[in-house]
Coordinates of N, CA and C in Angstrom, one line a residue:
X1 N -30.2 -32.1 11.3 CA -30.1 -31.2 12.4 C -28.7 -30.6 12.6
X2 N -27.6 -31.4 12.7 CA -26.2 -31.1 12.4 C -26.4 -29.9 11.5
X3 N -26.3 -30.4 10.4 CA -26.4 -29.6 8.9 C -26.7 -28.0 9.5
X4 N -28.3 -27.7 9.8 CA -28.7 -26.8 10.7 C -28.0 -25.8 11.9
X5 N -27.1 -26.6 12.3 CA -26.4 -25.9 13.4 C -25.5 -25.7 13.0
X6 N -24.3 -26.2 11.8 CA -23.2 -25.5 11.5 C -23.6 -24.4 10.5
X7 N -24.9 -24.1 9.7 CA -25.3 -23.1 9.1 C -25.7 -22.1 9.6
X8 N -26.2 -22.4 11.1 CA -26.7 -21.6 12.2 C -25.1 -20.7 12.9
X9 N -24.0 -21.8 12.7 CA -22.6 -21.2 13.3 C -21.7 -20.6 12.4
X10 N -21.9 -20.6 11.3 CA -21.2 -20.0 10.3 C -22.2 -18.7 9.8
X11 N -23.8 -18.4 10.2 CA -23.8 -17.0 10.2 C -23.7 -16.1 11.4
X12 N -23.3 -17.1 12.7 CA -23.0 -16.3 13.3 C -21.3 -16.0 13.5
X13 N -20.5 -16.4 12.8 CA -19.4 -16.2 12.6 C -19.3 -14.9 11.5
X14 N -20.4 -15.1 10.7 CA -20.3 -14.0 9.7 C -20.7 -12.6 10.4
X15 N -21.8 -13.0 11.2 CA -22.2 -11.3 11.8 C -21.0 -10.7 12.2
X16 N -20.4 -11.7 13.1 CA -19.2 -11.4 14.4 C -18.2 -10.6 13.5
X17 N -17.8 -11.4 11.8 CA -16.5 -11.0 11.4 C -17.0 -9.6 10.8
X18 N -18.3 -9.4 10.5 CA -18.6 -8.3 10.0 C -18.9 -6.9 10.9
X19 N -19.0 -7.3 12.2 CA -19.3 -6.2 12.9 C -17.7 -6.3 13.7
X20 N -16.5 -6.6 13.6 CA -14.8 -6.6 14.0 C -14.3 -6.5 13.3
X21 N -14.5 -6.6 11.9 CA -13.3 -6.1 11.0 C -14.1 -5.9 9.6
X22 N -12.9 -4.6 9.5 CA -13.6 -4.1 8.0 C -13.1 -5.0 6.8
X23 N -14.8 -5.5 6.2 CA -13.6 -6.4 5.4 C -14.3 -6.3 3.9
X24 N -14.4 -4.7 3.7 CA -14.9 -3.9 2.6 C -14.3 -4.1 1.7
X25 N -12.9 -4.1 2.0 CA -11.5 -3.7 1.3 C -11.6 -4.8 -0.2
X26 N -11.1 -4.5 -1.2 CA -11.5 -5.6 -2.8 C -9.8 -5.6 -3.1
X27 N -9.9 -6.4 -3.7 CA -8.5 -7.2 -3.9 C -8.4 -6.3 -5.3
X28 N -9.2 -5.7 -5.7 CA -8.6 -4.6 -7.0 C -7.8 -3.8 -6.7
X29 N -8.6 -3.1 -5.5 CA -7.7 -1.7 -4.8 C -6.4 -1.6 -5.0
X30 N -6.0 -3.0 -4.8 CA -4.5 -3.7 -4.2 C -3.6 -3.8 -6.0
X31 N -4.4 -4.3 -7.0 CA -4.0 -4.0 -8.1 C -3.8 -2.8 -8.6
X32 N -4.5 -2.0 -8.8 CA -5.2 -0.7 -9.3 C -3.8 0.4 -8.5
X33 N -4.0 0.1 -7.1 CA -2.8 1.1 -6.8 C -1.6 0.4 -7.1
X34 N -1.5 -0.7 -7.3 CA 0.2 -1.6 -7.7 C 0.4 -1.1 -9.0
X35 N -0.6 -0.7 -9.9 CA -0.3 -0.7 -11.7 C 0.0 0.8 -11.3
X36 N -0.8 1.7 -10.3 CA -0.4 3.2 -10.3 C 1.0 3.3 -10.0
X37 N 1.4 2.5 -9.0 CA 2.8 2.8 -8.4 C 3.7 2.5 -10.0
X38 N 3.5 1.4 -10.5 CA 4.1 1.0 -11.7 C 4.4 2.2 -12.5
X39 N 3.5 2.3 -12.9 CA 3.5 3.7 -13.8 C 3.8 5.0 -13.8
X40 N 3.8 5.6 -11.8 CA 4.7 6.3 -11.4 C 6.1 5.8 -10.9
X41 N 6.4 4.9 -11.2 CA 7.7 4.4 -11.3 C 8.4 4.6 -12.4
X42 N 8.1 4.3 -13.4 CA 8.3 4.1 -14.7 C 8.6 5.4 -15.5
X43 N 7.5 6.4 -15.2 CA 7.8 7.7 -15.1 C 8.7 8.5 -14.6
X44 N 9.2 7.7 -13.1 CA 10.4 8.9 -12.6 C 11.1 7.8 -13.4
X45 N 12.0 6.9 -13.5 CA 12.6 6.7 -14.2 C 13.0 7.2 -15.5
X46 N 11.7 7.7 -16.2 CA 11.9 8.4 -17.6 C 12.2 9.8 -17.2
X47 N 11.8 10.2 -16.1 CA 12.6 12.1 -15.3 C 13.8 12.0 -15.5
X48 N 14.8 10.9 -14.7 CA 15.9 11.0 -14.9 C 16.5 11.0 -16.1
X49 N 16.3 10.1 -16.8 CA 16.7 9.7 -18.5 C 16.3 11.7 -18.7
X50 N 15.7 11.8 -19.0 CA 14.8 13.5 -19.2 C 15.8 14.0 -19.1
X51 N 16.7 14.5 -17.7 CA 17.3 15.0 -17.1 C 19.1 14.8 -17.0
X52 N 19.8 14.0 -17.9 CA 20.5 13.7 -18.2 C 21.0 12.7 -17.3
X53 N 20.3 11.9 -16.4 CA 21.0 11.0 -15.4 C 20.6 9.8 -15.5
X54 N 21.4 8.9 -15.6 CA 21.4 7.4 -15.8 C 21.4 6.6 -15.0
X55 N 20.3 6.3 -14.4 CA 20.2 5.5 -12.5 C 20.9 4.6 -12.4
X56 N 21.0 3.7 -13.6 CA 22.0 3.0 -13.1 C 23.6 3.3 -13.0
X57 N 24.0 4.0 -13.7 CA 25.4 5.2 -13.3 C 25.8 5.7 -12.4
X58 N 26.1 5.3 -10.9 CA 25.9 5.8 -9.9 C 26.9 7.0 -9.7
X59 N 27.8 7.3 -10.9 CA 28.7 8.3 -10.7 C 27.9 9.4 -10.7
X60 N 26.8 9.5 -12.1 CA 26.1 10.5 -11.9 C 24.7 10.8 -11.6
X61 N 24.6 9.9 -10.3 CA 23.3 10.1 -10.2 C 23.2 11.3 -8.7
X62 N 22.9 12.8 -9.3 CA 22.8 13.7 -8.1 C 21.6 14.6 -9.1
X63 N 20.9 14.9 -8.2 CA 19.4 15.2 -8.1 C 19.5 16.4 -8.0
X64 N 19.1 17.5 -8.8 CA 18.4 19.0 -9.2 C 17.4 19.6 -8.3
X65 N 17.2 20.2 -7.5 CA 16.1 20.6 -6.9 C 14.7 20.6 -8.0
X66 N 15.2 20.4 -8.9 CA 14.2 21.0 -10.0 C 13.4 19.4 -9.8
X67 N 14.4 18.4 -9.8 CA 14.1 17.1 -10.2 C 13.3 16.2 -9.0
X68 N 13.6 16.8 -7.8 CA 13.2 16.3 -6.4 C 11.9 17.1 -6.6
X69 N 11.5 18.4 -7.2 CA 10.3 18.3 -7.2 C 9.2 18.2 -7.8
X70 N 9.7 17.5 -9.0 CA 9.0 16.6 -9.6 C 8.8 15.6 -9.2
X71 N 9.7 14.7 -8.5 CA 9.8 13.2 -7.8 C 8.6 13.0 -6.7
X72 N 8.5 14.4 -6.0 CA 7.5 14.8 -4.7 C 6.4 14.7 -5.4
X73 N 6.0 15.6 -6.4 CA 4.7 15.4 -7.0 C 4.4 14.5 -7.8
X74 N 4.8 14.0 -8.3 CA 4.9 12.2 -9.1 C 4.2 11.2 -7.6
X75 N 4.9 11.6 -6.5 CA 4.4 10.7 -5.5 C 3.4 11.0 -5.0
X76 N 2.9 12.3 -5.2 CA 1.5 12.9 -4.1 C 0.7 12.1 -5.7
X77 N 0.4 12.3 -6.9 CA -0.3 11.6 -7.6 C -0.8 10.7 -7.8
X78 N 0.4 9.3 -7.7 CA 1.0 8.6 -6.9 C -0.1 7.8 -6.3
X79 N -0.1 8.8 -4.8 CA -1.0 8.2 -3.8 C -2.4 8.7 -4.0
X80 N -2.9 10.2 -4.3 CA -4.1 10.1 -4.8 C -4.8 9.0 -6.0
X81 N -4.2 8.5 -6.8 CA -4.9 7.7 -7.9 C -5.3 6.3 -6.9
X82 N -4.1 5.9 -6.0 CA -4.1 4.8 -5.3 C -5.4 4.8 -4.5
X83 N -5.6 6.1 -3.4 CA -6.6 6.6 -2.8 C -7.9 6.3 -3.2
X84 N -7.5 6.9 -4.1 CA -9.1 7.2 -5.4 C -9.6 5.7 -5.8
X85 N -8.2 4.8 -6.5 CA -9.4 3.6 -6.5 C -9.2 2.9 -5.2
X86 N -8.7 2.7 -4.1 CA -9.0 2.2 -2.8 C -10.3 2.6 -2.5
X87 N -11.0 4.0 -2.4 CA -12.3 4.3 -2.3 C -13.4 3.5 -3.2
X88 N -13.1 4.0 -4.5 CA -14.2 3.1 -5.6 C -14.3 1.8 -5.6
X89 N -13.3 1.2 -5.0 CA -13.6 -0.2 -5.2 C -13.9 -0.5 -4.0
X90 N -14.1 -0.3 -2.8 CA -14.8 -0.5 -1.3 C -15.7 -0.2 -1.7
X91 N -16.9 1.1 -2.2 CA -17.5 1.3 -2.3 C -18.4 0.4 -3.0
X92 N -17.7 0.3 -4.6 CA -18.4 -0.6 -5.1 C -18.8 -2.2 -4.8
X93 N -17.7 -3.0 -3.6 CA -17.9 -3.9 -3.1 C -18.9 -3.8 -1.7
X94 N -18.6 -2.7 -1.1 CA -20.2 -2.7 -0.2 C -21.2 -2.5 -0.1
X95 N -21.5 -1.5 -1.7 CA -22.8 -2.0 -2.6 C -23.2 -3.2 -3.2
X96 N -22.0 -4.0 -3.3 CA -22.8 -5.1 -3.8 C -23.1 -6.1 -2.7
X97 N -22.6 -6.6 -1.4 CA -22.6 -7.3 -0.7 C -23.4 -6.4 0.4
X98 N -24.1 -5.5 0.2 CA -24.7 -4.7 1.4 C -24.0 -5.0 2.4
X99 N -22.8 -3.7 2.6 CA -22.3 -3.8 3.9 C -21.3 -2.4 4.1
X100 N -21.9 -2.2 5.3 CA -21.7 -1.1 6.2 C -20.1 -0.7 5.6
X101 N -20.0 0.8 5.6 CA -18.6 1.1 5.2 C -18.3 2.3 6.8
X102 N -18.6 3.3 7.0 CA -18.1 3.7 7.8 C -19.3 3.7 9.1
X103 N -18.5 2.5 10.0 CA -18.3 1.8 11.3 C -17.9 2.8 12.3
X104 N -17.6 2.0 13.0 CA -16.3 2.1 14.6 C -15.1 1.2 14.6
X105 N -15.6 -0.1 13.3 CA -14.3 -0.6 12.9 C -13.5 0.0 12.0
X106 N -14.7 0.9 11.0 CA -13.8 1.6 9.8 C -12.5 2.9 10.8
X107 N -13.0 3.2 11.2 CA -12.6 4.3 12.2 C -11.3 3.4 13.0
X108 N -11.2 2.9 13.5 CA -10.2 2.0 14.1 C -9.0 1.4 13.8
X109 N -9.6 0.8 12.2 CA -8.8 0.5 11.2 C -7.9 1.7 10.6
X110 N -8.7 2.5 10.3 CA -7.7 3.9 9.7 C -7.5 4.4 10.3
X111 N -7.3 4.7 12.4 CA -6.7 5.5 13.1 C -5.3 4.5 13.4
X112 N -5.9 3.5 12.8 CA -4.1 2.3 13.1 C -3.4 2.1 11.5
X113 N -4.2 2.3 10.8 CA -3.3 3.0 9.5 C -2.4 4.6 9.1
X114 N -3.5 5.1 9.8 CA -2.6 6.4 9.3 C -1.6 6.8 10.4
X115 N -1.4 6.4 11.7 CA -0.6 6.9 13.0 C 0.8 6.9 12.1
X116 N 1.0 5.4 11.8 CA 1.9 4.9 11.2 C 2.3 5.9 10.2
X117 N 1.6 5.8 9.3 CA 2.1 6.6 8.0 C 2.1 8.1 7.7
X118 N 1.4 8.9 8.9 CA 1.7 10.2 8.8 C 3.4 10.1 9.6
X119 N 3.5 9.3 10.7 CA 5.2 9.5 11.4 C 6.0 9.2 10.1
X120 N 5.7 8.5 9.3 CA 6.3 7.7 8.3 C 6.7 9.2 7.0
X121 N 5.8 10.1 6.9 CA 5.5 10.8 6.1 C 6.1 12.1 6.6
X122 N 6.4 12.7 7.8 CA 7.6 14.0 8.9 C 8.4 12.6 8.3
X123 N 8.7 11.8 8.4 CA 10.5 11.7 8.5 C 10.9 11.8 6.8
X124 N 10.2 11.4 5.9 CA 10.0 11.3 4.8 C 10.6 12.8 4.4
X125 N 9.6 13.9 5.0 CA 9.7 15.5 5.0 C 11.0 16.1 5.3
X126 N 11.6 15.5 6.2 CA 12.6 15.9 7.2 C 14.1 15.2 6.1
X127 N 13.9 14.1 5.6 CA 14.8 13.4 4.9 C 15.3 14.5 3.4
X128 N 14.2 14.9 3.2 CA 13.8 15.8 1.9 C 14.6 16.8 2.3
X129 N 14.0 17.3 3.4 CA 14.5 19.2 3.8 C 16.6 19.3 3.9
X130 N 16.8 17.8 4.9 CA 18.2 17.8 4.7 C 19.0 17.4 3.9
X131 N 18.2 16.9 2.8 CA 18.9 16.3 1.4 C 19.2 14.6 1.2
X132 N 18.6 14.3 2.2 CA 18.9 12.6 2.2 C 18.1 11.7 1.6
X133 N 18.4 11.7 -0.2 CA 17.4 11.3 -0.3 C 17.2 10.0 -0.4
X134 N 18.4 9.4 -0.5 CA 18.6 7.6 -0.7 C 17.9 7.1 0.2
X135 N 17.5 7.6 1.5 CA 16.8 6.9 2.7 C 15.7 6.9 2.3
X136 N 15.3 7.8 1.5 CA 13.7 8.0 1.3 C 12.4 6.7 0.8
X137 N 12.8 5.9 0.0 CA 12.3 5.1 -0.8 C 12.3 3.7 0.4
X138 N 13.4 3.3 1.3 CA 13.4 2.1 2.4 C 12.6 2.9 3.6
X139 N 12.3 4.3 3.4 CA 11.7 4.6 4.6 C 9.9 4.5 4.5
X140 N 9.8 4.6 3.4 CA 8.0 4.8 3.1 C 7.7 3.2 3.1
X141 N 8.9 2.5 2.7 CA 8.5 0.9 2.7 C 8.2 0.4 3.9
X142 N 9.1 0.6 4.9 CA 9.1 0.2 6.2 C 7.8 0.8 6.8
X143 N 7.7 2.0 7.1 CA 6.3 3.0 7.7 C 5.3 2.1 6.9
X144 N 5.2 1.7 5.8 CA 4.1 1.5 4.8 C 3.4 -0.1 5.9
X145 N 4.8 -1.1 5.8 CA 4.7 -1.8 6.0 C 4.0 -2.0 7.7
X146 N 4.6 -1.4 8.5 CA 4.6 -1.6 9.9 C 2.6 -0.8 9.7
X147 N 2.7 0.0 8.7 CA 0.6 0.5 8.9 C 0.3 -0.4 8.8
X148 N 0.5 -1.2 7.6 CA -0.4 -2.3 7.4 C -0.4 -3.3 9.0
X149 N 0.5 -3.9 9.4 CA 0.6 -4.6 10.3 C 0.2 -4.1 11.6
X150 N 0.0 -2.6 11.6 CA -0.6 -2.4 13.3 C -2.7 -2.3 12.6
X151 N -2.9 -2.2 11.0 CA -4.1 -2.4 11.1 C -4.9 -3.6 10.9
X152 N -4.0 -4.5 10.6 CA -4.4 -5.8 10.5 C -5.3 -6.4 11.2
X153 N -5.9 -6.1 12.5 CA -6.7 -6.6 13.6 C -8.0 -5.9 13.3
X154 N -7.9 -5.4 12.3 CA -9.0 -4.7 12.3 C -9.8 -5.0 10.8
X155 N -9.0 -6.0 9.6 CA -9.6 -5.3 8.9 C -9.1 -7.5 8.3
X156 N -8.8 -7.6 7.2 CA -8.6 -9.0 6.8 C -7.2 -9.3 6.8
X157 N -7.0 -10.7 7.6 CA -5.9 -11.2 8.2 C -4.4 -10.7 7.3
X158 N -5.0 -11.5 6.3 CA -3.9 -11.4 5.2 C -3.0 -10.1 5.0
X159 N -3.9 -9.0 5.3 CA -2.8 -8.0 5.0 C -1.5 -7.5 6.1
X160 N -1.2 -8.4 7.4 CA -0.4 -8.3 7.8 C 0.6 -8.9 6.6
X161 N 0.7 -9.6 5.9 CA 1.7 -10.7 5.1 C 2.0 -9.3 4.3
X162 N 1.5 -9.1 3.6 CA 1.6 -7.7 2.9 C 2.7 -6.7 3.8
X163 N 2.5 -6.6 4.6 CA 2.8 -6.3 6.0 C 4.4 -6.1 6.3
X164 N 4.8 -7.2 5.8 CA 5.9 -7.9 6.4 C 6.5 -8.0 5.2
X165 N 5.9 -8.2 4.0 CA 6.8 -8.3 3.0 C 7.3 -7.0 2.8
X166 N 6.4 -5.8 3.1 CA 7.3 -4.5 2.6 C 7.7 -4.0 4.0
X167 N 7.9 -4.7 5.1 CA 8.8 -4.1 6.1 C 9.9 -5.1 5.9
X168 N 10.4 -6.3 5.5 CA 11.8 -6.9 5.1 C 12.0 -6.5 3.8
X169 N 11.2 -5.7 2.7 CA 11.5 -5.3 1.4 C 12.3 -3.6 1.7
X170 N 11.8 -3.2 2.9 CA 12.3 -2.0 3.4 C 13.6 -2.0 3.9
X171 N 13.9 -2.8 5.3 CA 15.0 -2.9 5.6 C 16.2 -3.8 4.9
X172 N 15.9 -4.1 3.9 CA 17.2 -4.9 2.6 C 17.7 -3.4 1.9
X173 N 16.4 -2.8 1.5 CA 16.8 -1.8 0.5 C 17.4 -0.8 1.5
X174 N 17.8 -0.4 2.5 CA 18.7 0.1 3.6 C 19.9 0.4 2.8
X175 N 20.3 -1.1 3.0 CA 21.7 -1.8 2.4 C 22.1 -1.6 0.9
X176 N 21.3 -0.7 0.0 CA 21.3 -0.9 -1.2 C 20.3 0.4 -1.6
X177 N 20.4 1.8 -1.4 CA 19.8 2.8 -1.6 C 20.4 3.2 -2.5
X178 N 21.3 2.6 -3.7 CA 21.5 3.3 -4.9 C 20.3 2.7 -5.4
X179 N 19.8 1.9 -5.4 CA 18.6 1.0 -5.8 C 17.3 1.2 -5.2
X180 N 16.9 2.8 -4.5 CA 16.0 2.4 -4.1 C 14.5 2.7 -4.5
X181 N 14.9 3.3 -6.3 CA 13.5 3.2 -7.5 C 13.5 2.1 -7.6
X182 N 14.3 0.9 -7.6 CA 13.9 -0.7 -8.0 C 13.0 -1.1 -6.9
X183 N 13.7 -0.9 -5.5 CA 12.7 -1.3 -4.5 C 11.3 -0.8 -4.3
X184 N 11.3 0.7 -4.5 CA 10.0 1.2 -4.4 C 9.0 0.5 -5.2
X185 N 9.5 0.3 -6.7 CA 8.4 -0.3 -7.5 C 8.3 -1.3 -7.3
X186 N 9.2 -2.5 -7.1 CA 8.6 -3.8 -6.4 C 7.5 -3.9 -5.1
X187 N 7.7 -3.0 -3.9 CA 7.2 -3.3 -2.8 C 5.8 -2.3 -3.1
X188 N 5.7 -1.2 -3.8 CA 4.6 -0.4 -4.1 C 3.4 -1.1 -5.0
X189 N 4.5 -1.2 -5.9 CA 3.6 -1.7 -7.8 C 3.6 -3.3 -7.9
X190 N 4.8 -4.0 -7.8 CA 4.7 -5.4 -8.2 C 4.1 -6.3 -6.7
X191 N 4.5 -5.9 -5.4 CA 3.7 -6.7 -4.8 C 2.2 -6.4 -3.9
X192 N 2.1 -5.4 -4.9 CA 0.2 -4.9 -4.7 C -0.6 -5.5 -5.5
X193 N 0.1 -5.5 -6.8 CA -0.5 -6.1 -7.4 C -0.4 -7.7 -7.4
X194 N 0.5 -8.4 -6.6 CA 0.5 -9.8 -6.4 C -0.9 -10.0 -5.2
X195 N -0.8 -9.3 -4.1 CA -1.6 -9.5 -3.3 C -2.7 -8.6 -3.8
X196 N -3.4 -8.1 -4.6 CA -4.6 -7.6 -5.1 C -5.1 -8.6 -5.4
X197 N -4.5 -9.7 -6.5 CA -5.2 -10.8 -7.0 C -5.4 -11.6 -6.2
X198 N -4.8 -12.2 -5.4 CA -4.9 -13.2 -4.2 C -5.8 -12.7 -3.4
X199 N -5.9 -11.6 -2.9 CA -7.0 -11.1 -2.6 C -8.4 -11.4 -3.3
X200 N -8.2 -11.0 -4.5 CA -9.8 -11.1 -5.1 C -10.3 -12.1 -5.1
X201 N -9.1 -13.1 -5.8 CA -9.6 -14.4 -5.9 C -10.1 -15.5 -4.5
X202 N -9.8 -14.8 -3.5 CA -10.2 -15.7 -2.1 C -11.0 -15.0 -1.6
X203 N -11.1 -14.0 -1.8 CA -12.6 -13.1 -1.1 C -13.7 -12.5 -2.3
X204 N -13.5 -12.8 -3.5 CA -14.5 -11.9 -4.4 C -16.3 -13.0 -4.3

């Protein structure tokens, strides 16, 4: 009888967590856009080398308009690939677990994700227009981070930690914006892809 009642309370724990938080989301997404960041990392790195500047040279490291606008669209790609498998792999996870993708929690979750990261994305604009661009790289980390953590309530616990790691990965790299291609690709590529697999492996 026991037996019966905690199997009876654990699916109603399941309905509850499934109708309060989106928990579509697959621990690939988290890889998949970590290996994209990697790779558009890796790439603006090879722009500059291209371009005659040696990032770690800080004498000569001043940026071409020519080269900021390649750096912009390297990043809109960037986030489309990221986008792109964030979609395919929800999708294909709530085909397989039959489960609802666009809710009132889906809706909730992404109006507390994007507040964040469109403000995050005018200052980003605004950094660009007056030429600042060393701020640019601790500023998408911090906005990135504080999305994650105002959607957290909505969606699986864990990604506040995510959360937090690229809002203290943001405000270090402050203090260190000759460095802030090292930081982007750590807090974009290397720890997406840490928490993609932790992810999978505890929820697949």
């Amino acid at each position: 009888m026991n037996q019966k009642h905690q199997e009876d309370l654990a699916h109603i724990r399941s309905m509850m967590e499934r109708s309060s938080r989106f928990i579509s989301l697959s621990g690939l997404s988290g890889v998949f856009a970590g290996l994209s960041a990697l790779i558009g990392g890796l790439y603006v790195y090879q722009l500059f080398r291209t371009n005659g500047i040696e990032y770690f040279d800080r004498k000569d490291l001043i940026l071409p308009i020519e080269l900021i606008s390649d750096l912009v669209l390297t990043g809109f790609i960037v986030l489309v690939f990221a986008f792109a498998f964030g979609i395919f792999f929800t999708i294909r996870k709530s085909k397989k677990y039959d489960l609802p993708i666009w809710t009132s929690v889906t809706k909730k979750m992404l109006f507390n994700l994007v507040v964040p990261l469109l403000a995050g994305g005018v200052f980003c604009m605004a950094l660009i227009y007056h030429g600042i661009y060393g701020l640019i790289a601790p500023v998408m980390l911090i906005f990135y981070g504080l999305a994650l953590i105002n959607a957290e309530k909505y969606t699986f616990s864990d990604v506040k930690y995510l959360g937090f790691c690229e809002l203290v990965l943001g405000a270090v790299s402050l203090f260190f914006i000759e460095y802030g291609l090292i930081f982007w690709i750590t807090g974009f590529g290397i720890l997406h892809i840490l928490y993609g697999l932790v992810m999978f492996k505890k929820y697949k």
